[in-house]
Amino acid sequence: MTLNLTPQYREADAKYRVAQTPEEKLAALEEMWRELPKHKSSEKLQAELKKKLSAARKAILQGGKKSATKADPFHIPKSGAGQVVLIGTPNVGKSSIVGGLTNAHVKIAEYPFATPLPVAGAVPYEDVKIQLIDTPPITAEHIPPGFPGLWRLTDALIVVADLSCDSVLDDVETCLSHISDRLIELTDGPRQLPEEPGATLKMPGLLLANKVDVPGSSDNLEMLRELFGAKVRIEPLSTVEAYGMAFIPELLFKMVRVIRVYAKPPHKKPDLDEPFVVPIGADIHELARKVYRGLETRVRSARLWGHGVVDGQNVHLDHVLHDKDIVELHT
Ligand SMILES: Nc1nc2c(ncn2[C@@H]2O[C@H](COP(=O)(O)OP(=O)(O)O)[C@@H](O)[C@H]2O)c(=O)[nH]1
Ligand SMILES: [Mg+2]
């Protein structure tokens, strides 16, 4: 019997290899543990992982009284369909974005450094939620310790800029250079782990140019586009104008690069309330791993309603799924 490690396991393993702090290591190991198929042929790996997990927990406890009593605030377990992290200099509107789209208790203020710690909110998009994280500001000189660790682990990054600010070009440069200093390259495409040590991690990313409602901001938007448009996708926004925020949930959903698939038990109606969320490009095998957790080899055939098939068509287990497909798994 082969090990059949999931792409999620391999991804967590890759995160573990680049983890820099004990907290990042532990987070990656916990993810590996969750994703590891728990059967006979993986027993050796299970034992190794358990050993590494206990060593990582010990390292955190021994890392001084402070870290033993206080968890790393930047270790934010993912929830929902994916996680997106905001990055920006002070007062650009990060908290206004999270506050406007989620029920999270964020502090919006006209003075800088009003957000001392990250705050996670859930942005509803149709039948899923995307986790959006408000964060403390960064400046050319200062990044909160632990914050860049979150940049590497998350699913997508959004740089927020304030178009009403004279220093907007420098502020964006500050954010982008901190990101590239951490060997992260923002992309319009999929997240891609470094191919070799020292290479860059490709991370879905974009720049939200906020406060377009402020008179005169269009000049700054034009300059931003000229200077950074080739490097990063730029979307104008105003958190104070209703239409501005309406397109963000879909944007976030597209950034985390997942699809929703509905499982249908044979001879029954599909459960259209609770989609299974799998990465773009996932096949029936991958869905089966999500649905049957460790017992996926039981799935022998599948029928599909959805993209590019006749309703109820039999498909191979390596058939690539699409958003909103309905799948009947046969064991
Ligand atoms: N004019 C305008 N002001 C905004 C907009 N978004 C946020 N603000 C204001 O900018 C200030 C800083 O906002 P906040 O969300 O706390 O920024 P943060 O420091 O990046 O979290 C507050 O006074 C907000 O009311 C916007 O789209 N237009
Ligand atoms: Mg804030």
PDB file of N, CA and C in Angstrom, residues 100-163:
ATOM      1  N   GLY A 100     -15.818  46.527   7.624  1.00  0.00           N
ATOM      2  CA  GLY A 100     -16.932  46.686   6.693  1.00  0.00           C
ATOM      3  C   GLY A 100     -17.434  45.370   6.125  1.00  0.00           C
ATOM      4  N   LEU A 101     -16.588  44.350   6.138  1.00  0.00           N
ATOM      5  CA  LEU A 101     -16.952  43.087   5.485  1.00  0.00           C
ATOM      6  C   LEU A 101     -17.246  41.954   6.451  1.00  0.00           C
ATOM      7  N   THR A 102     -16.894  42.127   7.726  1.00  0.00           N
ATOM      8  CA  THR A 102     -17.053  41.029   8.688  1.00  0.00           C
ATOM      9  C   THR A 102     -17.631  41.548   9.997  1.00  0.00           C
ATOM     10  N   ASN A 103     -17.940  40.612  10.895  1.00  0.00           N
ATOM     11  CA  ASN A 103     -18.428  41.006  12.216  1.00  0.00           C
ATOM     12  C   ASN A 103     -17.300  41.179  13.230  1.00  0.00           C
ATOM     13  N   ALA A 104     -16.062  41.104  12.756  1.00  0.00           N
ATOM     14  CA  ALA A 104     -14.938  41.189  13.691  1.00  0.00           C
ATOM     15  C   ALA A 104     -14.918  42.555  14.370  1.00  0.00           C
ATOM     16  N   HIS A 105     -14.477  42.565  15.626  1.00  0.00           N
ATOM     17  CA  HIS A 105     -14.388  43.825  16.365  1.00  0.00           C
ATOM     18  C   HIS A 105     -13.051  44.473  16.071  1.00  0.00           C
ATOM     19  N   VAL A 106     -13.054  45.375  15.106  1.00  0.00           N
ATOM     20  CA  VAL A 106     -11.807  46.060  14.762  1.00  0.00           C
ATOM     21  C   VAL A 106     -11.922  47.514  15.207  1.00  0.00           C
ATOM     22  N   LYS A 107     -10.788  48.125  15.385  1.00  0.00           N
ATOM     23  CA  LYS A 107     -10.803  49.523  15.807  1.00  0.00           C
ATOM     24  C   LYS A 107     -10.404  50.389  14.625  1.00  0.00           C
ATOM     25  N   ILE A 108     -11.325  51.290  14.242  1.00  0.00           N
ATOM     26  CA  ILE A 108     -11.034  52.209  13.137  1.00  0.00           C
ATOM     27  C   ILE A 108     -10.758  53.576  13.752  1.00  0.00           C
ATOM     28  N   ALA A 109      -9.641  54.166  13.394  1.00  0.00           N
ATOM     29  CA  ALA A 109      -9.278  55.429  14.047  1.00  0.00           C
ATOM     30  C   ALA A 109      -8.472  56.296  13.108  1.00  0.00           C
ATOM     31  N   GLU A 110      -8.565  57.626  13.329  1.00  0.00           N
ATOM     32  CA  GLU A 110      -7.811  58.511  12.440  1.00  0.00           C
ATOM     33  C   GLU A 110      -6.361  58.657  12.899  1.00  0.00           C
ATOM     34  N   TYR A 111      -6.040  58.035  14.058  1.00  0.00           N
ATOM     35  CA  TYR A 111      -4.643  58.100  14.511  1.00  0.00           C
ATOM     36  C   TYR A 111      -3.935  56.771  14.190  1.00  0.00           C
ATOM     37  N   PRO A 112      -2.612  56.803  14.010  1.00  0.00           N
ATOM     38  CA  PRO A 112      -1.900  55.586  13.613  1.00  0.00           C
ATOM     39  C   PRO A 112      -1.741  54.596  14.768  1.00  0.00           C
ATOM     40  N   PHE A 113      -1.431  53.360  14.435  1.00  0.00           N
ATOM     41  CA  PHE A 113      -1.142  52.286  15.399  1.00  0.00           C
ATOM     42  C   PHE A 113      -2.320  51.991  16.325  1.00  0.00           C
ATOM     43  N   ALA A 114      -3.554  52.148  15.796  1.00  0.00           N
ATOM     44  CA  ALA A 114      -4.745  51.829  16.591  1.00  0.00           C
ATOM     45  C   ALA A 114      -4.968  50.319  16.658  1.00  0.00           C
ATOM     46  N   THR A 115      -4.342  49.567  15.736  1.00  0.00           N
ATOM     47  CA  THR A 115      -4.506  48.108  15.703  1.00  0.00           C
ATOM     48  C   THR A 115      -3.217  47.461  16.199  1.00  0.00           C
ATOM     49  N   PRO A 116      -3.173  47.059  17.485  1.00  0.00           N
ATOM     50  CA  PRO A 116      -1.909  46.525  18.004  1.00  0.00           C
ATOM     51  C   PRO A 116      -1.667  45.045  17.666  1.00  0.00           C
ATOM     52  N   LEU A 117      -2.758  44.313  17.418  1.00  0.00           N
ATOM     53  CA  LEU A 117      -2.635  42.867  17.182  1.00  0.00           C
ATOM     54  C   LEU A 117      -3.513  42.459  15.999  1.00  0.00           C
ATOM     55  N   PRO A 118      -3.195  41.341  15.345  1.00  0.00           N
ATOM     56  CA  PRO A 118      -4.052  40.909  14.232  1.00  0.00           C
ATOM     57  C   PRO A 118      -5.448  40.509  14.718  1.00  0.00           C
ATOM     58  N   VAL A 119      -6.438  40.762  13.887  1.00  0.00           N
ATOM     59  CA  VAL A 119      -7.821  40.389  14.202  1.00  0.00           C
ATOM     60  C   VAL A 119      -8.406  39.673  12.984  1.00  0.00           C
ATOM     61  N   ALA A 120      -8.947  38.470  13.195  1.00  0.00           N
ATOM     62  CA  ALA A 120      -9.491  37.705  12.071  1.00  0.00           C
ATOM     63  C   ALA A 120     -10.996  37.898  11.977  1.00  0.00           C
ATOM     64  N   GLY A 121     -11.491  38.079  10.752  1.00  0.00           N
ATOM     65  CA  GLY A 121     -12.926  38.141  10.509  1.00  0.00           C
ATOM     66  C   GLY A 121     -13.284  37.173   9.390  1.00  0.00           C
ATOM     67  N   ALA A 122     -14.589  36.865   9.259  1.00  0.00           N
ATOM     68  CA  ALA A 122     -15.020  35.934   8.206  1.00  0.00           C
ATOM     69  C   ALA A 122     -15.873  36.699   7.199  1.00  0.00           C
ATOM     70  N   VAL A 123     -15.428  36.719   5.948  1.00  0.00           N
ATOM     71  CA  VAL A 123     -16.157  37.437   4.897  1.00  0.00           C
ATOM     72  C   VAL A 123     -17.076  36.460   4.166  1.00  0.00           C
ATOM     73  N   PRO A 124     -18.405  36.655   4.232  1.00  0.00           N
ATOM     74  CA  PRO A 124     -19.286  35.725   3.525  1.00  0.00           C
ATOM     75  C   PRO A 124     -19.201  35.960   2.016  1.00  0.00           C
ATOM     76  N   TYR A 125     -19.066  34.878   1.272  1.00  0.00           N
ATOM     77  CA  TYR A 125     -19.184  34.947  -0.192  1.00  0.00           C
ATOM     78  C   TYR A 125     -20.061  33.772  -0.624  1.00  0.00           C
ATOM     79  N   GLU A 126     -21.255  34.069  -1.116  1.00  0.00           N
ATOM     80  CA  GLU A 126     -22.239  33.036  -1.462  1.00  0.00           C
ATOM     81  C   GLU A 126     -22.322  32.013  -0.329  1.00  0.00           C
ATOM     82  N   ASP A 127     -21.944  30.725  -0.575  1.00  0.00           N
ATOM     83  CA  ASP A 127     -22.118  29.730   0.492  1.00  0.00           C
ATOM     84  C   ASP A 127     -20.827  29.384   1.227  1.00  0.00           C
ATOM     85  N   VAL A 128     -19.802  30.232   1.100  1.00  0.00           N
ATOM     86  CA  VAL A 128     -18.569  29.988   1.872  1.00  0.00           C
ATOM     87  C   VAL A 128     -18.146  31.270   2.590  1.00  0.00           C
ATOM     88  N   LYS A 129     -17.146  31.122   3.436  1.00  0.00           N
ATOM     89  CA  LYS A 129     -16.588  32.290   4.113  1.00  0.00           C
ATOM     90  C   LYS A 129     -15.084  32.299   3.913  1.00  0.00           C
ATOM     91  N   ILE A 130     -14.547  33.476   3.704  1.00  0.00           N
ATOM     92  CA  ILE A 130     -13.102  33.607   3.565  1.00  0.00           C
ATOM     93  C   ILE A 130     -12.596  34.385   4.772  1.00  0.00           C
ATOM     94  N   GLN A 131     -11.544  33.863   5.368  1.00  0.00           N
ATOM     95  CA  GLN A 131     -11.005  34.516   6.560  1.00  0.00           C
ATOM     96  C   GLN A 131     -10.122  35.699   6.135  1.00  0.00           C
ATOM     97  N   LEU A 132     -10.454  36.869   6.670  1.00  0.00           N
ATOM     98  CA  LEU A 132      -9.692  38.070   6.319  1.00  0.00           C
ATOM     99  C   LEU A 132      -9.073  38.624   7.593  1.00  0.00           C
ATOM    100  N   ILE A 133      -7.778  38.925   7.547  1.00  0.00           N
ATOM    101  CA  ILE A 133      -7.072  39.284   8.779  1.00  0.00           C
ATOM    102  C   ILE A 133      -6.594  40.727   8.758  1.00  0.00           C
ATOM    103  N   ASP A 134      -7.140  41.503   9.705  1.00  0.00           N
ATOM    104  CA  ASP A 134      -6.677  42.864   9.941  1.00  0.00           C
ATOM    105  C   ASP A 134      -5.372  42.769  10.727  1.00  0.00           C
ATOM    106  N   THR A 135      -4.454  43.668  10.439  1.00  0.00           N
ATOM    107  CA  THR A 135      -3.132  43.532  11.061  1.00  0.00           C
ATOM    108  C   THR A 135      -2.604  44.886  11.521  1.00  0.00           C
ATOM    109  N   PRO A 136      -1.630  44.855  12.435  1.00  0.00           N
ATOM    110  CA  PRO A 136      -0.993  46.102  12.835  1.00  0.00           C
ATOM    111  C   PRO A 136      -0.206  46.666  11.659  1.00  0.00           C
ATOM    112  N   PRO A 137       0.037  47.969  11.648  1.00  0.00           N
ATOM    113  CA  PRO A 137       0.733  48.565  10.511  1.00  0.00           C
ATOM    114  C   PRO A 137       2.211  48.215  10.480  1.00  0.00           C
ATOM    115  N   ILE A 138       2.769  48.312   9.277  1.00  0.00           N
ATOM    116  CA  ILE A 138       4.228  48.200   9.165  1.00  0.00           C
ATOM    117  C   ILE A 138       4.753  49.558   8.684  1.00  0.00           C
ATOM    118  N   THR A 139       5.999  49.822   8.961  1.00  0.00           N
ATOM    119  CA  THR A 139       6.641  51.043   8.451  1.00  0.00           C
ATOM    120  C   THR A 139       7.978  50.620   7.854  1.00  0.00           C
ATOM    121  N   ALA A 140       8.701  51.575   7.242  1.00  0.00           N
ATOM    122  CA  ALA A 140      10.001  51.235   6.649  1.00  0.00           C
ATOM    123  C   ALA A 140      10.910  50.628   7.712  1.00  0.00           C
ATOM    124  N   GLU A 141      10.809  51.142   8.944  1.00  0.00           N
ATOM    125  CA  GLU A 141      11.742  50.707   9.997  1.00  0.00           C
ATOM    126  C   GLU A 141      11.227  49.536  10.812  1.00  0.00           C
ATOM    127  N   HIS A 142       9.900  49.383  10.872  1.00  0.00           N
ATOM    128  CA  HIS A 142       9.382  48.417  11.853  1.00  0.00           C
ATOM    129  C   HIS A 142       8.314  47.480  11.285  1.00  0.00           C
ATOM    130  N   ILE A 143       8.505  46.191  11.579  1.00  0.00           N
ATOM    131  CA  ILE A 143       7.457  45.195  11.312  1.00  0.00           C
ATOM    132  C   ILE A 143       7.237  44.463  12.627  1.00  0.00           C
ATOM    133  N   PRO A 144       5.990  44.278  13.063  1.00  0.00           N
ATOM    134  CA  PRO A 144       5.772  43.547  14.310  1.00  0.00           C
ATOM    135  C   PRO A 144       6.411  42.157  14.222  1.00  0.00           C
ATOM    136  N   PRO A 145       7.155  41.756  15.264  1.00  0.00           N
ATOM    137  CA  PRO A 145       7.812  40.449  15.223  1.00  0.00           C
ATOM    138  C   PRO A 145       6.775  39.339  15.022  1.00  0.00           C
ATOM    139  N   GLY A 146       7.082  38.426  14.172  1.00  0.00           N
ATOM    140  CA  GLY A 146       6.165  37.301  13.934  1.00  0.00           C
ATOM    141  C   GLY A 146       5.261  37.525  12.740  1.00  0.00           C
ATOM    142  N   PHE A 147       5.062  38.782  12.340  1.00  0.00           N
ATOM    143  CA  PHE A 147       4.135  39.084  11.255  1.00  0.00           C
ATOM    144  C   PHE A 147       4.573  38.441   9.924  1.00  0.00           C
ATOM    145  N   PRO A 148       5.862  38.587   9.522  1.00  0.00           N
ATOM    146  CA  PRO A 148       6.256  37.996   8.228  1.00  0.00           C
ATOM    147  C   PRO A 148       6.068  36.486   8.171  1.00  0.00           C
ATOM    148  N   GLY A 149       6.098  35.830   9.336  1.00  0.00           N
ATOM    149  CA  GLY A 149       5.839  34.386   9.355  1.00  0.00           C
ATOM    150  C   GLY A 149       4.449  34.100   8.806  1.00  0.00           C
ATOM    151  N   LEU A 150       3.497  34.959   9.160  1.00  0.00           N
ATOM    152  CA  LEU A 150       2.117  34.805   8.691  1.00  0.00           C
ATOM    153  C   LEU A 150       2.032  35.040   7.176  1.00  0.00           C
ATOM    154  N   TRP A 151       2.847  35.943   6.652  1.00  0.00           N
ATOM    155  CA  TRP A 151       2.831  36.205   5.202  1.00  0.00           C
ATOM    156  C   TRP A 151       3.127  34.928   4.428  1.00  0.00           C
ATOM    157  N   ARG A 152       4.052  34.133   4.936  1.00  0.00           N
ATOM    158  CA  ARG A 152       4.455  32.926   4.206  1.00  0.00           C
ATOM    159  C   ARG A 152       3.407  31.831   4.304  1.00  0.00           C
ATOM    160  N   LEU A 153       2.706  31.797   5.458  1.00  0.00           N
ATOM    161  CA  LEU A 153       1.806  30.665   5.704  1.00  0.00           C
ATOM    162  C   LEU A 153       0.410  30.859   5.124  1.00  0.00           C
ATOM    163  N   THR A 154       0.047  32.120   4.866  1.00  0.00           N
ATOM    164  CA  THR A 154      -1.332  32.378   4.469  1.00  0.00           C
ATOM    165  C   THR A 154      -1.588  31.988   3.006  1.00  0.00           C
ATOM    166  N   ASP A 155      -2.847  32.171   2.558  1.00  0.00           N
ATOM    167  CA  ASP A 155      -3.190  31.786   1.183  1.00  0.00           C
ATOM    168  C   ASP A 155      -3.055  32.942   0.199  1.00  0.00           C
ATOM    169  N   ALA A 156      -3.174  34.183   0.694  1.00  0.00           N
ATOM    170  CA  ALA A 156      -3.084  35.339  -0.209  1.00  0.00           C
ATOM    171  C   ALA A 156      -2.790  36.594   0.603  1.00  0.00           C
ATOM    172  N   LEU A 157      -2.141  37.557  -0.049  1.00  0.00           N
ATOM    173  CA  LEU A 157      -1.781  38.803   0.625  1.00  0.00           C
ATOM    174  C   LEU A 157      -2.379  39.995  -0.117  1.00  0.00           C
ATOM    175  N   ILE A 158      -2.877  40.960   0.655  1.00  0.00           N
ATOM    176  CA  ILE A 158      -3.368  42.201   0.039  1.00  0.00           C
ATOM    177  C   ILE A 158      -2.633  43.378   0.662  1.00  0.00           C
ATOM    178  N   VAL A 159      -1.967  44.154  -0.192  1.00  0.00           N
ATOM    179  CA  VAL A 159      -1.356  45.392   0.276  1.00  0.00           C
ATOM    180  C   VAL A 159      -2.418  46.483   0.159  1.00  0.00           C
ATOM    181  N   VAL A 160      -2.590  47.250   1.231  1.00  0.00           N
ATOM    182  CA  VAL A 160      -3.566  48.342   1.204  1.00  0.00           C
ATOM    183  C   VAL A 160      -2.800  49.661   1.174  1.00  0.00           C
ATOM    184  N   ALA A 161      -3.253  50.571   0.300  1.00  0.00           N
ATOM    185  CA  ALA A 161      -2.593  51.871   0.192  1.00  0.00           C
ATOM    186  C   ALA A 161      -3.632  52.972   0.318  1.00  0.00           C
ATOM    187  N   ASP A 162      -3.195  54.154   0.760  1.00  0.00           N
ATOM    188  CA  ASP A 162      -4.078  55.302   0.953  1.00  0.00           C
ATOM    189  C   ASP A 162      -3.789  56.337  -0.134  1.00  0.00           C
ATOM    190  N   LEU A 163      -4.728  56.421  -1.106  1.00  0.00           N
ATOM    191  CA  LEU A 163      -4.527  57.325  -2.250  1.00  0.00           C
ATOM    192  C   LEU A 163      -4.569  58.797  -1.856  1.00  0.00           C
TER     193      LEU A 163
END
